[in-house]
Short mmCIF file of C-alpha atoms in Angstrom, two decimals:
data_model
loop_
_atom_site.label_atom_id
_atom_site.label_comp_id
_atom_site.label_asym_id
_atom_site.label_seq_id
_atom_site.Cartn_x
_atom_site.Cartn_y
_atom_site.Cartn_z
CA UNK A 1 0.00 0.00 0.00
CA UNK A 2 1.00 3.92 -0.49
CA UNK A 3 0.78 6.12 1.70
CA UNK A 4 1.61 9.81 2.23
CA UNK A 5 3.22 10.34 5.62
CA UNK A 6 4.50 13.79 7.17
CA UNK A 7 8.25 12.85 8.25
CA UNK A 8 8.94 16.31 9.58
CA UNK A 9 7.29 19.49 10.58
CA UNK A 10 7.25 22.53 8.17
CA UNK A 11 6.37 23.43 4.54
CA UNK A 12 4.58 21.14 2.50
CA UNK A 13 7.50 20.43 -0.26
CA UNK A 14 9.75 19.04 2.88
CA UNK A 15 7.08 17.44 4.99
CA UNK A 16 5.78 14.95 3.23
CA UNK A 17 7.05 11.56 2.06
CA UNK A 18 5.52 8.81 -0.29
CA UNK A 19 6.31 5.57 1.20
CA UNK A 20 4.95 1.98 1.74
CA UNK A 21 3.21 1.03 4.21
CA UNK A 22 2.36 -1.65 6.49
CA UNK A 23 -0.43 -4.71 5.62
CA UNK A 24 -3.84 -3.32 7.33
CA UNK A 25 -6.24 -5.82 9.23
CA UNK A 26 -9.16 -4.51 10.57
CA UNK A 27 -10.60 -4.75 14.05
CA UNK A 28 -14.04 -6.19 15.28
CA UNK A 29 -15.52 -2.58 13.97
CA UNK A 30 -13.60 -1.73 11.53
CA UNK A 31 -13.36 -2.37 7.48
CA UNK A 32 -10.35 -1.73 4.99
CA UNK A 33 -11.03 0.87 1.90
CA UNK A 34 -9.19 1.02 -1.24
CA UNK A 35 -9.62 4.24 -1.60
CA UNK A 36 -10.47 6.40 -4.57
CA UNK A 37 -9.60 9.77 -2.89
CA UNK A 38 -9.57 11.75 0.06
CA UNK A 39 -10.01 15.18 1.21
CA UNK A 40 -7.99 18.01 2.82
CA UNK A 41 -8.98 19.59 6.18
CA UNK A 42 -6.63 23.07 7.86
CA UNK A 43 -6.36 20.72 10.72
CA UNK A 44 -3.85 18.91 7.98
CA UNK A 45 -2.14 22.37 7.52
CA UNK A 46 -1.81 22.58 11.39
CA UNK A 47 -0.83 18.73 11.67
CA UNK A 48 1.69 19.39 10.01
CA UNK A 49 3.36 22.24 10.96
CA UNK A 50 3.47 21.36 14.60
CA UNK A 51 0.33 22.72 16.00
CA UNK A 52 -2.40 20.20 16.11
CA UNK A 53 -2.27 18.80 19.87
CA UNK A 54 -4.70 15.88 18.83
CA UNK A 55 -2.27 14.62 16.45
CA UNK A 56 0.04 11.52 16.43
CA UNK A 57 4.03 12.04 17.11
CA UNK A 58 5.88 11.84 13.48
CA UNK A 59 6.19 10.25 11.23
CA UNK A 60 2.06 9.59 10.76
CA UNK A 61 -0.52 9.77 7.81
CA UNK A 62 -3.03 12.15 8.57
CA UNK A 63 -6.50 12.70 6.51
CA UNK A 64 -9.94 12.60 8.23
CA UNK A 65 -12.22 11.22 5.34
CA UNK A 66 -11.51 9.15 2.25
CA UNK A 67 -14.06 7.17 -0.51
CA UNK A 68 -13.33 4.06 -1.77
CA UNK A 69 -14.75 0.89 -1.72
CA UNK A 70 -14.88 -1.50 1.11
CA UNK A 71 -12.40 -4.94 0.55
CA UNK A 72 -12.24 -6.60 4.31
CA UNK A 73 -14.40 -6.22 7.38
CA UNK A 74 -14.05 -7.65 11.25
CA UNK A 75 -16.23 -9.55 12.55
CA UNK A 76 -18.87 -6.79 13.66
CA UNK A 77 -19.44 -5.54 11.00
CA UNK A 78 -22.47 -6.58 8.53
CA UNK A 79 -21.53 -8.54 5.70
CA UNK A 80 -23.60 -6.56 3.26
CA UNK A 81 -20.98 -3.64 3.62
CA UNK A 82 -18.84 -5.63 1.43
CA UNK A 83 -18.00 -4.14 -2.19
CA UNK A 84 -19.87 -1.38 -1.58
CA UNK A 85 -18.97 2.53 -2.31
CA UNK A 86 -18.70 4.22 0.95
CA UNK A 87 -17.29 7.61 2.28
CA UNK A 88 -15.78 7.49 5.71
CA UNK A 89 -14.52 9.40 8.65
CA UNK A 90 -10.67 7.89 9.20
CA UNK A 91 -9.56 9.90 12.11
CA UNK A 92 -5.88 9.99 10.82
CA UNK A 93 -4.68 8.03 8.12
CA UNK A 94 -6.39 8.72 4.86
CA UNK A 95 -3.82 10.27 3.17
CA UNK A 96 -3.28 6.24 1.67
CA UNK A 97 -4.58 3.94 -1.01
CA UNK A 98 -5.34 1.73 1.43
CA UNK A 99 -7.27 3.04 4.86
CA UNK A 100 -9.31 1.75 7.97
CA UNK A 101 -12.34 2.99 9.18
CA UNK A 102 -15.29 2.33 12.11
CA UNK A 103 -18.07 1.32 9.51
CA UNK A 104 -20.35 3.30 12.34
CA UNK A 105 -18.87 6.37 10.93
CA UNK A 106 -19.20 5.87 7.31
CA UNK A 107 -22.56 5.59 4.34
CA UNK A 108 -23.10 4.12 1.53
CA UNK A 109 -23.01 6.73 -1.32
CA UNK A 110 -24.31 6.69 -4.97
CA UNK A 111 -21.91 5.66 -7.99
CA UNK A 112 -22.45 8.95 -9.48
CA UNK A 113 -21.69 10.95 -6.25
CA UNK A 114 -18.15 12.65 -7.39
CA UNK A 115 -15.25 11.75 -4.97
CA UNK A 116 -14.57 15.55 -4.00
CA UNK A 117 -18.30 16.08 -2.82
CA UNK A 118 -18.44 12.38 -1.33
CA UNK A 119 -15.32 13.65 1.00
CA UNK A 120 -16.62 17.24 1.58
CA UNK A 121 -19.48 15.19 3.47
CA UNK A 122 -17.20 13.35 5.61
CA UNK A 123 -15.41 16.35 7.87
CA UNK A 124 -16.91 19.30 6.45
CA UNK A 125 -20.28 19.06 6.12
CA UNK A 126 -20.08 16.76 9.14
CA UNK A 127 -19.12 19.33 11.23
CA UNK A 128 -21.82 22.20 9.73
CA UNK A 129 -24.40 19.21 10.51
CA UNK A 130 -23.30 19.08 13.98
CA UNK A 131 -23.72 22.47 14.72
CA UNK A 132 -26.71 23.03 12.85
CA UNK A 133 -28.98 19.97 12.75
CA UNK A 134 -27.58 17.33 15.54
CA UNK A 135 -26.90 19.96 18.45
CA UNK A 136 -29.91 22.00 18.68
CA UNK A 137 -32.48 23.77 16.05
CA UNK A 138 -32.37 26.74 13.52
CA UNK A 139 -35.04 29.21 13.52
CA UNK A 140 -36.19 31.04 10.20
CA UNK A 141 -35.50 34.45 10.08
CA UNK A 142 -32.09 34.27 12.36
CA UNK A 143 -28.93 35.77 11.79
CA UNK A 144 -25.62 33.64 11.60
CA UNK A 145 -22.14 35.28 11.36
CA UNK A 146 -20.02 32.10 9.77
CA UNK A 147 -15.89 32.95 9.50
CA UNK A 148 -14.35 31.83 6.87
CA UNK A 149 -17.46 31.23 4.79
CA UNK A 150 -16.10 30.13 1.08
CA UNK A 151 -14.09 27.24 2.67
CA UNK A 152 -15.47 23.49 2.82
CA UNK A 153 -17.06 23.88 6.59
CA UNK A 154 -17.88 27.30 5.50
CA UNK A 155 -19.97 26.69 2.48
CA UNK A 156 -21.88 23.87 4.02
CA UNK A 157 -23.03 25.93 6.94
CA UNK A 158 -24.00 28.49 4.33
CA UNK A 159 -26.36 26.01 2.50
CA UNK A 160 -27.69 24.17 5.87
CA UNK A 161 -28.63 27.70 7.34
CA UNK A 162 -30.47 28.44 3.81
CA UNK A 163 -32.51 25.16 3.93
CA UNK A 164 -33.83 26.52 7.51
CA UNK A 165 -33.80 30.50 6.59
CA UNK A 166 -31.57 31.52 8.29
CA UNK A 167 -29.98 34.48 6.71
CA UNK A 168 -26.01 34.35 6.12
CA UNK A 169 -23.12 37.02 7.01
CA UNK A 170 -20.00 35.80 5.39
CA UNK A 171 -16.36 36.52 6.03
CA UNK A 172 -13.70 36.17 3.23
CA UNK A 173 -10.48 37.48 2.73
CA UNK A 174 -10.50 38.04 -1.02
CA UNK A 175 -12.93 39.99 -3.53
CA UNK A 176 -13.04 36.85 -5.43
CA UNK A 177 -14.50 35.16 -2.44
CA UNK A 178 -16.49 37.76 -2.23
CA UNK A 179 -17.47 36.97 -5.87
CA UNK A 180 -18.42 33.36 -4.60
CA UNK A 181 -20.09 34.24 -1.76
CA UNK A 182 -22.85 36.28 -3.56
CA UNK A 183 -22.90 32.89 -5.92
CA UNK A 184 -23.71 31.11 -2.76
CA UNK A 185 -26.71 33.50 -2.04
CA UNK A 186 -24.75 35.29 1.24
CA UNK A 187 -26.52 38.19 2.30
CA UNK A 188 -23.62 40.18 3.48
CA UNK A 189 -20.21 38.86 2.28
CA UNK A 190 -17.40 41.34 3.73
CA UNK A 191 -14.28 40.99 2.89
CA UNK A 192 -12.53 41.65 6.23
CA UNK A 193 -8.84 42.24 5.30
CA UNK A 194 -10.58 45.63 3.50
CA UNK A 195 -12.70 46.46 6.80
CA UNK A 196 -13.90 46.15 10.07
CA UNK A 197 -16.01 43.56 9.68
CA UNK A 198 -17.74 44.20 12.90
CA UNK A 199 -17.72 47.83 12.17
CA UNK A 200 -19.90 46.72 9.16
CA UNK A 201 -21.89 44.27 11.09
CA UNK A 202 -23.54 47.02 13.25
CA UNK A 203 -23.85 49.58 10.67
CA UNK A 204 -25.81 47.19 8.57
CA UNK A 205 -27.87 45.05 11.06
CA UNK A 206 -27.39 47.26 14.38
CA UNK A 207 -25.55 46.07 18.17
CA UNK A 208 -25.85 42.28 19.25
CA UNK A 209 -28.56 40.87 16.36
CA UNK A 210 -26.27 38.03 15.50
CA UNK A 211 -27.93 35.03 16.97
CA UNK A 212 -25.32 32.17 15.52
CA UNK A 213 -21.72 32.80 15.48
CA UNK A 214 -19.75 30.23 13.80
CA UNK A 215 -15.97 30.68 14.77
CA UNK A 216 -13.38 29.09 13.21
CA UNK A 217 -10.33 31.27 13.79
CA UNK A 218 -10.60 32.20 17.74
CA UNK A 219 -7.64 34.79 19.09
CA UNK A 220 -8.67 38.44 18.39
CA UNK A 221 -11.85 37.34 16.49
CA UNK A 222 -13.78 35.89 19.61
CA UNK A 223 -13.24 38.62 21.37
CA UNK A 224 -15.42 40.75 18.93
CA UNK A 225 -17.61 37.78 18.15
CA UNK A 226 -18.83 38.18 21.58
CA UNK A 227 -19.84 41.86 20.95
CA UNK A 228 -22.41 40.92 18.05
CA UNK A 229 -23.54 38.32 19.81
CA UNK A 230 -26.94 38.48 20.36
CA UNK A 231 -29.12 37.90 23.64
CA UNK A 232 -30.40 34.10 23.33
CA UNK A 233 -27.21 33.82 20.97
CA UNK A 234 -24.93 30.92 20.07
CA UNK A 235 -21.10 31.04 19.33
CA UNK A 236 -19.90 27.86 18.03
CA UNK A 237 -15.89 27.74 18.30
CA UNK A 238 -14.47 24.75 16.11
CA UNK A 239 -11.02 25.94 15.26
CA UNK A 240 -7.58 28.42 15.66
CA UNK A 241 -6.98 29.41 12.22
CA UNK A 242 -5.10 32.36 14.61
CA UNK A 243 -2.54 30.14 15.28
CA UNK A 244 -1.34 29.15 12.06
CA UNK A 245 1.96 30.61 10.99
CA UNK A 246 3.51 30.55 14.04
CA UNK A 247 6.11 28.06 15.46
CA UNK A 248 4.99 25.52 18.11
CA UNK A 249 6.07 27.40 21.41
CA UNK A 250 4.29 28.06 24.54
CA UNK A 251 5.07 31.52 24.37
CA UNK A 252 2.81 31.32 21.36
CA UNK A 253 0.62 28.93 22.84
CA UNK A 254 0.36 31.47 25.65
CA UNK A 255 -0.30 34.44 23.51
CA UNK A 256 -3.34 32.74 21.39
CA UNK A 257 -5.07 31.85 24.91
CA UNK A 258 -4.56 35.26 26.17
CA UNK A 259 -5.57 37.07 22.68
CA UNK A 260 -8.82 34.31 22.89
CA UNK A 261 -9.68 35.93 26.06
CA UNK A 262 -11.76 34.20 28.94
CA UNK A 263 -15.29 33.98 29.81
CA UNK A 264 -17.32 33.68 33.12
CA UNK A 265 -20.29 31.38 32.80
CA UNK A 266 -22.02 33.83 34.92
CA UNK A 267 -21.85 36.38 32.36
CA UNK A 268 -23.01 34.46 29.32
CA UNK A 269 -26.04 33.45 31.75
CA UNK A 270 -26.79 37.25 32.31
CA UNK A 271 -27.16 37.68 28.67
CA UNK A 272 -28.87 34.19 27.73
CA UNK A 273 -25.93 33.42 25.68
CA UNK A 274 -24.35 30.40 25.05
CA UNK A 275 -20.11 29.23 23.58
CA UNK A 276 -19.94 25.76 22.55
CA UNK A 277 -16.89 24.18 21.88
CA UNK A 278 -16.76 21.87 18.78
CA UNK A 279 -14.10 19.39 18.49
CA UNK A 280 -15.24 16.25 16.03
CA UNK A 281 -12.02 13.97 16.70
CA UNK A 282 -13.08 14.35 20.42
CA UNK A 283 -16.60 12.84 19.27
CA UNK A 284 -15.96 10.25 16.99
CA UNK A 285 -13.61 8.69 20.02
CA UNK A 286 -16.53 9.05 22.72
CA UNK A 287 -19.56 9.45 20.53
CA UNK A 288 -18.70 7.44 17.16
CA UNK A 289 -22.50 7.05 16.35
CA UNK A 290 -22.99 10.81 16.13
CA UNK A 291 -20.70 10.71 12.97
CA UNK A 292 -22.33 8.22 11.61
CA UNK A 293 -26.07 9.77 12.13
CA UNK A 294 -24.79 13.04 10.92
CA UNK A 295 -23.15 11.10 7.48
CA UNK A 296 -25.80 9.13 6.78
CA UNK A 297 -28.18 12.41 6.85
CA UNK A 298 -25.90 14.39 4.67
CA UNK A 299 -25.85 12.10 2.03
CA UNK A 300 -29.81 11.70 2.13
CA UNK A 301 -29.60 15.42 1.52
CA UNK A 302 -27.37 15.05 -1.33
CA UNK A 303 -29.98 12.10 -3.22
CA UNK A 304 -32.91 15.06 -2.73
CA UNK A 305 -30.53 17.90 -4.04
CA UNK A 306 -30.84 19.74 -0.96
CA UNK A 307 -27.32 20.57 -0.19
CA UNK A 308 -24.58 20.67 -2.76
CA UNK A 309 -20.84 20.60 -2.04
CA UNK A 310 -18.43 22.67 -4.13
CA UNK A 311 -15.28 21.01 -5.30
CA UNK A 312 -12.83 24.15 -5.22
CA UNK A 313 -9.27 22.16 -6.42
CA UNK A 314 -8.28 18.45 -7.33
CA UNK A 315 -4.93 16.88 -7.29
CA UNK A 316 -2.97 13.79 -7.85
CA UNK A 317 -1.77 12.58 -4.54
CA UNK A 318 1.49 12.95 -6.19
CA UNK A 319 1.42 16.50 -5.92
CA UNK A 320 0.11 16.49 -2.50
CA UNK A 321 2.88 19.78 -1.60
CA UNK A 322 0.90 21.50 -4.36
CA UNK A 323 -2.14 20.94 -2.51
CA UNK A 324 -1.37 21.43 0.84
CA UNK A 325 -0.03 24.94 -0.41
CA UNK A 326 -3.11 26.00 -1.39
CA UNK A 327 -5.27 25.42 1.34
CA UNK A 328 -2.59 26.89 3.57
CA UNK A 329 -2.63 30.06 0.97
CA UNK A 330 -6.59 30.69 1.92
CA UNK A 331 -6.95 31.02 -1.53
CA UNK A 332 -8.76 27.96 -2.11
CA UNK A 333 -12.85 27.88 -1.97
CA UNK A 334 -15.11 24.52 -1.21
CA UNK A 335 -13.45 21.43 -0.83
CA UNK A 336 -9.56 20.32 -2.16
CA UNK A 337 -9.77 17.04 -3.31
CA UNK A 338 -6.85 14.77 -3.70
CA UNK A 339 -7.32 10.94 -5.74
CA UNK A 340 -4.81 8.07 -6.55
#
């Protein structure tokens, strides 16, 4: 088997390695994938420059999701999962041609389901789904402030808050995201390396009317986050995009917790507000059936044409650097696909 393994920390070009790996048995839960193609996540960026605290010590293969179809299965798992085309959540170790997976966190997809939008379901849209759907309810007519809105996680809260009308304030950091942001039917796209985007937030909609804040950057940001928040409000943190760039210190460490800021609970209950922490690696190892539930209704979205996922990029997994670079850029919209 191939697979692409991070042998140091640092740039793309000089972190990763093709090499072969070891012959893959699966557990009582688990089944093998040859897999078509996977997906790229920033929590691969961070992996591999040092900064991701959830993952393994190098040399490791990271990747979240891959979709392939299923060759070997342990003994818990039902036999009518054989052959079949499946996308699946990996938790480390999809960047390969050969990967395991719980078959509680994977579904059955369509033949003519592309490989890009069969992965953007996986992480992506699995984490939108979470927030939106599996945690609590959207109301029609809300407000929802969601960072980083033309990447994968991005773009897929965008289109689960339209199914619900909820109406969408996007942050970019490019006109031409900008461009696909309007595409995507965003109310409000601002461009915030051209202004304040709270500034613009209250100008346009007036003090503390966003009811759902969806963070993925933290430092600075959550700081003003909790200034638009509205009473009743939720603010969903489910990454540090902030951190990125910097060497693994705890100077730096310190810095990004200190920039984050901290807040009493007694506060948010003043206000009727709530934070809620999102970290999906945390529940597929305690709550594996959540990822499953959540997959399964993604892709019964995707049959009725209710949600679509954009493909922004595809690459061979030989030019995985090439890749990586452009999702680290924040150039990149949707999903970046990579196939073998």
């Amino acid at each position: 088997m191939q697979q692409l393994a991070i042998i140091q920390y640092g740039t793309a070009k000089e972190a990763f390695q093709l090499q072969q790996g070891t012959e893959l048995k699966p557990q009582e839960f688990q089944v093998l994938v040859k897999v078509a193609g996977f997906g790229l996540n920033y929590a691969d960026v961070m992996a591999r420059n040092g900064l991701y605290k959830d993952a393994p010590k190098i040399p490791f293969v990271p990747g979240y999701e891959i979709e392939g179809q299923v060759i070997d299965r342990g003994s818990q798992v039902p036999e009518e999962i054989m052959g079949k085309r499946v996308v699946a959540f990996t938790r480390f170790g999809g960047y390969a041609d050969l990967a395991l997976a719980d078959y509680r966190a994977l579904s059955q997809i369509p033949e003519e389901m592309p490989g890009g939008e069969a992965c953007a379901l996986a992480t992506q849209y699995g984490t939108a789904y979470y927030m939106t759907n599996y945690l609590g309810r959207l109301h029609k007519g809300e407000i929802a402030l969601i960072h980083a809105c033309a990447g994968g996680v991005g773009t897929a809260l965008t289109q689960l808050c339209h199914l619900q009308g909820v109406r969408v304030v996007g942050l970019c950091s490019t006109s031409q995201k900008v461009d696909y942001l309007k595409k995507m039917g965003v109310e409000f796209p601002i461009n915030y390396r051209e202004v304040n985007y709270s500034a613009a937030i209250e100008k346009e909609f007036g003090k503390r009317k966003m009811n759902l804040i969806f963070n993925t950057v933290a430092g600075k940001s959550f700081k003003k986050d909790l200034k638009l928040l509205a009473h009743g409000g939720h603010l969903f943190c489910f990454g540090g995009a902030a951190r990125s760039g910097q060497k693994s210190h705890l100077l730096n460490d310190l810095a990004f917790l200190m920039k984050t800021g901290f807040v009493s609970p007694l506060f948010m209950m003043m206000k009727a507000q709530g934070i809620i922490g999102v970290n999906m690696l945390r529940i597929a190892d305690h709550r594996i059936d959540i990822i499953g539930h959540c997959l399964h209704a993604l892709v019964s979205l995707w049959e009725k044409k209710k949600i679509r996922p954009q493909v922004g990029a595809t690459f061979p997994a030989t030019e995985i650097a090439a890749a990586h670079q452009l999702l680290e850029s924040g150039e990149s919209t949707g999903k970046v696909y990579v196939y073998w």
